[in-house]
Amino acid sequence: MTATERSEEVLRAAVDAFAESGYAATKTDEIARRAGVSQPYVIRLFGTKQQLFLAATHRVCDRIEDTFRAAAAEGITPDSTQEEKMRALGRGFQTFLTERELLRVLLHGFAAASDPAIGPDVRERFGRIYAVVAELTGASVDEMCRFLANGMLLTVMTAMGVAGPDAVDACWAVDMLENLRAEGD
């Protein structure tokens, strides 16, 4: 296996590990074990756990941006209304419900943003997600706030396991999800 392929495996393992345990609780030996490499090799590839966490956060944000771009390409036409554009991007959240590790790493990134070495990257990447949604939809600030607020609600609900394909039954979550669906229709 090439160093690039091995690096990719380590990064995938890091996304899964950070999604489960967060930045502070995840050990590089656990990531190494999941990737089938040694812990010194992980450090050789990424430098520090902090740099690996940032690489994982970047990977997740790239995937989120790509998902929104794909949803736009699939659902937005030159004749789409503003509402139809927002709905098309909202369908991208279906991907996130099945790839829960994306949302969980994003939440862990927000939680670690008080670290001066992590915070600027996390804020910049969230800003890029904001910019991608704005670029794809031309939404007003008010529409962007509503879209991202609903997205964060789905993110939190997904992380708690009350939204998504393997959701635990919670009547309050069902009510909220139905409300979000009705808004999207």
PDB file of C-alpha atoms in Angstrom:
ATOM      1  CA  MET A   1       0.000   0.000   0.000  1.00  0.00           C
ATOM      2  CA  THR A   2       1.346   3.472  -0.854  1.00  0.00           C
ATOM      3  CA  ALA A   3       1.892   6.178   1.744  1.00  0.00           C
ATOM      4  CA  THR A   4      -1.016   8.103   0.220  1.00  0.00           C
ATOM      5  CA  GLU A   5      -3.338   5.110   0.538  1.00  0.00           C
ATOM      6  CA  ARG A   6      -2.138   4.469   4.091  1.00  0.00           C
ATOM      7  CA  SER A   7      -2.653   8.147   4.951  1.00  0.00           C
ATOM      8  CA  GLU A   8      -6.198   7.906   3.603  1.00  0.00           C
ATOM      9  CA  GLU A   9      -6.875   4.846   5.780  1.00  0.00           C
ATOM     10  CA  VAL A  10      -5.550   6.649   8.842  1.00  0.00           C
ATOM     11  CA  LEU A  11      -7.716   9.673   8.071  1.00  0.00           C
ATOM     12  CA  ARG A  12     -10.842   7.489   7.702  1.00  0.00           C
ATOM     13  CA  ALA A  13     -10.019   5.804  11.015  1.00  0.00           C
ATOM     14  CA  ALA A  14      -9.493   9.218  12.610  1.00  0.00           C
ATOM     15  CA  VAL A  15     -12.891  10.471  11.440  1.00  0.00           C
ATOM     16  CA  ASP A  16     -14.566   7.408  12.969  1.00  0.00           C
ATOM     17  CA  ALA A  17     -12.591   7.624  16.226  1.00  0.00           C
ATOM     18  CA  PHE A  18     -13.068  11.389  16.676  1.00  0.00           C
ATOM     19  CA  ALA A  19     -16.775  10.990  15.879  1.00  0.00           C
ATOM     20  CA  GLU A  20     -17.082   8.486  18.723  1.00  0.00           C
ATOM     21  CA  SER A  21     -14.866  10.048  21.376  1.00  0.00           C
ATOM     22  CA  GLY A  22     -14.129  13.650  20.425  1.00  0.00           C
ATOM     23  CA  TYR A  23     -10.814  15.412  20.308  1.00  0.00           C
ATOM     24  CA  ALA A  24      -9.764  15.213  23.949  1.00  0.00           C
ATOM     25  CA  ALA A  25     -10.678  11.582  24.588  1.00  0.00           C
ATOM     26  CA  THR A  26      -9.388  10.062  21.350  1.00  0.00           C
ATOM     27  CA  LYS A  27      -5.887   8.580  21.529  1.00  0.00           C
ATOM     28  CA  THR A  28      -3.638   8.294  18.507  1.00  0.00           C
ATOM     29  CA  ASP A  29      -2.992   4.624  19.436  1.00  0.00           C
ATOM     30  CA  GLU A  30      -6.729   3.956  18.947  1.00  0.00           C
ATOM     31  CA  ILE A  31      -6.630   5.580  15.517  1.00  0.00           C
ATOM     32  CA  ALA A  32      -3.500   3.587  14.647  1.00  0.00           C
ATOM     33  CA  ARG A  33      -5.162   0.339  15.765  1.00  0.00           C
ATOM     34  CA  ARG A  34      -8.242   1.052  13.640  1.00  0.00           C
ATOM     35  CA  ALA A  35      -6.047   1.836  10.619  1.00  0.00           C
ATOM     36  CA  GLY A  36      -3.794  -1.183  11.167  1.00  0.00           C
ATOM     37  CA  VAL A  37      -0.622   0.871  11.552  1.00  0.00           C
ATOM     38  CA  SER A  38       1.656   1.851  14.414  1.00  0.00           C
ATOM     39  CA  GLN A  39       1.088   4.956  16.507  1.00  0.00           C
ATOM     40  CA  PRO A  40       4.491   6.440  15.506  1.00  0.00           C
ATOM     41  CA  TYR A  41       3.453   6.027  11.860  1.00  0.00           C
ATOM     42  CA  VAL A  42       0.287   8.062  12.514  1.00  0.00           C
ATOM     43  CA  ILE A  43       2.429  10.820  14.006  1.00  0.00           C
ATOM     44  CA  ARG A  44       4.873  10.616  11.118  1.00  0.00           C
ATOM     45  CA  LEU A  45       1.989  11.089   8.659  1.00  0.00           C
ATOM     46  CA  PHE A  46       0.136  13.877  10.465  1.00  0.00           C
ATOM     47  CA  GLY A  47       2.587  15.385  12.944  1.00  0.00           C
ATOM     48  CA  THR A  48       0.362  15.687  16.002  1.00  0.00           C
ATOM     49  CA  LYS A  49      -3.051  14.557  17.181  1.00  0.00           C
ATOM     50  CA  GLN A  50      -4.159  18.161  16.793  1.00  0.00           C
ATOM     51  CA  GLN A  51      -3.110  18.215  13.125  1.00  0.00           C
ATOM     52  CA  LEU A  52      -4.848  14.885  12.581  1.00  0.00           C
ATOM     53  CA  PHE A  53      -8.030  16.241  14.184  1.00  0.00           C
ATOM     54  CA  LEU A  54      -7.885  19.269  11.916  1.00  0.00           C
ATOM     55  CA  ALA A  55      -7.366  17.007   8.888  1.00  0.00           C
ATOM     56  CA  ALA A  56     -10.404  14.961   9.970  1.00  0.00           C
ATOM     57  CA  THR A  57     -12.447  18.146  10.447  1.00  0.00           C
ATOM     58  CA  HIS A  58     -11.407  19.372   7.003  1.00  0.00           C
ATOM     59  CA  ARG A  59     -12.361  16.004   5.483  1.00  0.00           C
ATOM     60  CA  VAL A  60     -15.794  16.202   7.087  1.00  0.00           C
ATOM     61  CA  CYS A  61     -16.372  19.798   5.983  1.00  0.00           C
ATOM     62  CA  ASP A  62     -15.258  18.939   2.446  1.00  0.00           C
ATOM     63  CA  ARG A  63     -17.800  16.113   2.420  1.00  0.00           C
ATOM     64  CA  ILE A  64     -20.553  18.435   3.692  1.00  0.00           C
ATOM     65  CA  GLU A  65     -19.744  21.012   1.005  1.00  0.00           C
ATOM     66  CA  ASP A  66     -19.633  18.297  -1.680  1.00  0.00           C
ATOM     67  CA  THR A  67     -22.999  16.970  -0.511  1.00  0.00           C
ATOM     68  CA  PHE A  68     -24.594  20.410  -0.781  1.00  0.00           C
ATOM     69  CA  ARG A  69     -23.058  20.912  -4.235  1.00  0.00           C
ATOM     70  CA  ALA A  70     -24.400  17.518  -5.382  1.00  0.00           C
ATOM     71  CA  ALA A  71     -27.858  18.296  -3.969  1.00  0.00           C
ATOM     72  CA  ALA A  72     -27.833  21.620  -5.818  1.00  0.00           C
ATOM     73  CA  ALA A  73     -26.718  20.009  -9.071  1.00  0.00           C
ATOM     74  CA  GLU A  74     -29.498  17.468  -8.746  1.00  0.00           C
ATOM     75  CA  GLY A  75     -32.304  19.721  -7.575  1.00  0.00           C
ATOM     76  CA  ILE A  76     -31.696  23.311  -8.675  1.00  0.00           C
ATOM     77  CA  THR A  77     -32.557  24.509 -12.157  1.00  0.00           C
ATOM     78  CA  PRO A  78     -32.252  28.024 -13.613  1.00  0.00           C
ATOM     79  CA  ASP A  79     -35.999  28.397 -13.006  1.00  0.00           C
ATOM     80  CA  SER A  80     -35.928  27.262  -9.362  1.00  0.00           C
ATOM     81  CA  THR A  81     -37.500  29.587  -6.840  1.00  0.00           C
ATOM     82  CA  GLN A  82     -35.620  30.538  -3.700  1.00  0.00           C
ATOM     83  CA  GLU A  83     -37.738  28.113  -1.720  1.00  0.00           C
ATOM     84  CA  GLU A  84     -37.011  25.277  -4.183  1.00  0.00           C
ATOM     85  CA  LYS A  85     -33.275  25.984  -3.971  1.00  0.00           C
ATOM     86  CA  MET A  86     -33.304  25.803  -0.182  1.00  0.00           C
ATOM     87  CA  ARG A  87     -35.373  22.616  -0.287  1.00  0.00           C
ATOM     88  CA  ALA A  88     -32.947  21.028  -2.756  1.00  0.00           C
ATOM     89  CA  LEU A  89     -30.015  21.714  -0.439  1.00  0.00           C
ATOM     90  CA  GLY A  90     -32.063  20.526   2.525  1.00  0.00           C
ATOM     91  CA  ARG A  91     -32.310  17.136   0.844  1.00  0.00           C
ATOM     92  CA  GLY A  92     -28.549  16.922   1.324  1.00  0.00           C
ATOM     93  CA  PHE A  93     -29.272  16.346   5.003  1.00  0.00           C
ATOM     94  CA  GLN A  94     -30.542  12.869   4.089  1.00  0.00           C
ATOM     95  CA  THR A  95     -26.899  11.988   3.363  1.00  0.00           C
ATOM     96  CA  PHE A  96     -25.848  13.327   6.744  1.00  0.00           C
ATOM     97  CA  LEU A  97     -28.459  11.241   8.518  1.00  0.00           C
ATOM     98  CA  THR A  98     -26.820   8.101   7.149  1.00  0.00           C
ATOM     99  CA  GLU A  99     -23.243   9.346   7.585  1.00  0.00           C
ATOM    100  CA  ARG A 100     -23.605  10.358  11.217  1.00  0.00           C
ATOM    101  CA  GLU A 101     -19.844  10.471  11.761  1.00  0.00           C
ATOM    102  CA  LEU A 102     -19.733  13.659   9.668  1.00  0.00           C
ATOM    103  CA  LEU A 103     -22.075  15.516  11.957  1.00  0.00           C
ATOM    104  CA  ARG A 104     -20.518  14.135  15.113  1.00  0.00           C
ATOM    105  CA  VAL A 105     -16.999  15.226  14.077  1.00  0.00           C
ATOM    106  CA  LEU A 106     -18.416  18.645  13.216  1.00  0.00           C
ATOM    107  CA  LEU A 107     -19.947  18.912  16.696  1.00  0.00           C
ATOM    108  CA  HIS A 108     -16.673  17.814  18.287  1.00  0.00           C
ATOM    109  CA  GLY A 109     -14.936  20.479  16.209  1.00  0.00           C
ATOM    110  CA  PHE A 110     -17.281  23.115  17.615  1.00  0.00           C
ATOM    111  CA  ALA A 111     -16.627  21.811  21.132  1.00  0.00           C
ATOM    112  CA  ALA A 112     -12.841  21.992  20.603  1.00  0.00           C
ATOM    113  CA  ALA A 113     -12.999  25.455  19.036  1.00  0.00           C
ATOM    114  CA  SER A 114     -11.958  27.089  22.306  1.00  0.00           C
ATOM    115  CA  ASP A 115      -8.475  25.668  21.647  1.00  0.00           C
ATOM    116  CA  PRO A 116      -6.597  28.522  19.936  1.00  0.00           C
ATOM    117  CA  ALA A 117      -4.964  26.082  17.498  1.00  0.00           C
ATOM    118  CA  ILE A 118      -8.294  24.499  16.494  1.00  0.00           C
ATOM    119  CA  GLY A 119     -10.827  27.326  16.744  1.00  0.00           C
ATOM    120  CA  PRO A 120      -9.687  29.397  13.742  1.00  0.00           C
ATOM    121  CA  ASP A 121      -9.820  26.365  11.422  1.00  0.00           C
ATOM    122  CA  VAL A 122     -13.249  25.267  12.665  1.00  0.00           C
ATOM    123  CA  ARG A 123     -14.662  28.784  12.322  1.00  0.00           C
ATOM    124  CA  GLU A 124     -13.155  29.179   8.843  1.00  0.00           C
ATOM    125  CA  ARG A 125     -14.559  25.842   7.679  1.00  0.00           C
ATOM    126  CA  PHE A 126     -18.051  26.595   9.026  1.00  0.00           C
ATOM    127  CA  GLY A 127     -17.807  29.930   7.233  1.00  0.00           C
ATOM    128  CA  ARG A 128     -16.996  28.069   4.028  1.00  0.00           C
ATOM    129  CA  ILE A 129     -20.081  25.877   4.462  1.00  0.00           C
ATOM    130  CA  TYR A 130     -22.114  29.064   4.932  1.00  0.00           C
ATOM    131  CA  ALA A 131     -20.527  30.550   1.781  1.00  0.00           C
ATOM    132  CA  VAL A 132     -21.233  27.413  -0.274  1.00  0.00           C
ATOM    133  CA  VAL A 133     -24.905  27.410   0.718  1.00  0.00           C
ATOM    134  CA  ALA A 134     -25.161  31.150  -0.024  1.00  0.00           C
ATOM    135  CA  GLU A 135     -23.434  30.715  -3.391  1.00  0.00           C
ATOM    136  CA  LEU A 136     -25.657  27.809  -4.418  1.00  0.00           C
ATOM    137  CA  THR A 137     -28.940  29.382  -3.352  1.00  0.00           C
ATOM    138  CA  GLY A 138     -28.484  33.152  -3.316  1.00  0.00           C
ATOM    139  CA  ALA A 139     -30.316  33.065   0.004  1.00  0.00           C
ATOM    140  CA  SER A 140     -30.743  36.128   2.200  1.00  0.00           C
ATOM    141  CA  VAL A 141     -29.071  36.262   5.598  1.00  0.00           C
ATOM    142  CA  ASP A 142     -32.439  35.498   7.201  1.00  0.00           C
ATOM    143  CA  GLU A 143     -32.925  32.422   4.983  1.00  0.00           C
ATOM    144  CA  MET A 144     -29.354  31.309   5.661  1.00  0.00           C
ATOM    145  CA  CYS A 145     -29.882  31.595   9.410  1.00  0.00           C
ATOM    146  CA  ARG A 146     -33.065  29.531   9.236  1.00  0.00           C
ATOM    147  CA  PHE A 147     -31.439  26.906   6.986  1.00  0.00           C
ATOM    148  CA  LEU A 148     -28.337  26.569   9.161  1.00  0.00           C
ATOM    149  CA  ALA A 149     -30.368  26.639  12.396  1.00  0.00           C
ATOM    150  CA  ASN A 150     -32.525  23.777  11.116  1.00  0.00           C
ATOM    151  CA  GLY A 151     -29.357  22.007   9.989  1.00  0.00           C
ATOM    152  CA  MET A 152     -27.802  22.368  13.432  1.00  0.00           C
ATOM    153  CA  LEU A 153     -30.984  21.034  15.011  1.00  0.00           C
ATOM    154  CA  LEU A 154     -30.792  17.984  12.723  1.00  0.00           C
ATOM    155  CA  THR A 155     -27.081  17.672  13.534  1.00  0.00           C
ATOM    156  CA  VAL A 156     -27.748  17.575  17.259  1.00  0.00           C
ATOM    157  CA  MET A 157     -30.697  15.210  16.870  1.00  0.00           C
ATOM    158  CA  THR A 158     -28.605  12.902  14.686  1.00  0.00           C
ATOM    159  CA  ALA A 159     -25.747  12.931  17.185  1.00  0.00           C
ATOM    160  CA  MET A 160     -28.224  12.008  19.938  1.00  0.00           C
ATOM    161  CA  GLY A 161     -29.515   9.142  17.815  1.00  0.00           C
ATOM    162  CA  VAL A 162     -33.102  10.408  17.553  1.00  0.00           C
ATOM    163  CA  ALA A 163     -32.885  11.179  13.821  1.00  0.00           C
ATOM    164  CA  GLY A 164     -31.662   8.971  11.015  1.00  0.00           C
ATOM    165  CA  PRO A 165     -32.176   5.396   9.901  1.00  0.00           C
ATOM    166  CA  ASP A 166     -31.361   3.804  13.267  1.00  0.00           C
ATOM    167  CA  ALA A 167     -33.072   6.450  15.399  1.00  0.00           C
ATOM    168  CA  VAL A 168     -34.240   5.646  18.886  1.00  0.00           C
ATOM    169  CA  ASP A 169     -37.930   6.374  19.321  1.00  0.00           C
ATOM    170  CA  ALA A 170     -38.579   9.682  21.069  1.00  0.00           C
ATOM    171  CA  CYS A 171     -41.983  11.310  20.601  1.00  0.00           C
ATOM    172  CA  TRP A 172     -40.577  14.833  20.968  1.00  0.00           C
ATOM    173  CA  ALA A 173     -38.072  14.092  18.188  1.00  0.00           C
ATOM    174  CA  VAL A 174     -40.815  12.743  15.917  1.00  0.00           C
ATOM    175  CA  ASP A 175     -42.761  15.970  16.412  1.00  0.00           C
ATOM    176  CA  MET A 176     -39.711  18.100  15.614  1.00  0.00           C
ATOM    177  CA  LEU A 177     -38.764  16.065  12.550  1.00  0.00           C
ATOM    178  CA  GLU A 178     -42.333  16.251  11.221  1.00  0.00           C
ATOM    179  CA  ASN A 179     -42.242  20.011  11.681  1.00  0.00           C
ATOM    180  CA  LEU A 180     -38.925  20.268   9.825  1.00  0.00           C
ATOM    181  CA  ARG A 181     -40.292  18.087   6.993  1.00  0.00           C
ATOM    182  CA  ALA A 182     -43.437  20.234   6.740  1.00  0.00           C
ATOM    183  CA  GLU A 183     -41.264  23.355   6.530  1.00  0.00           C
ATOM    184  CA  GLY A 184     -39.308  21.725   3.724  1.00  0.00           C
ATOM    185  CA  ASP A 185     -42.407  20.862   1.668  1.00  0.00           C
TER     186      ASP A 185
END
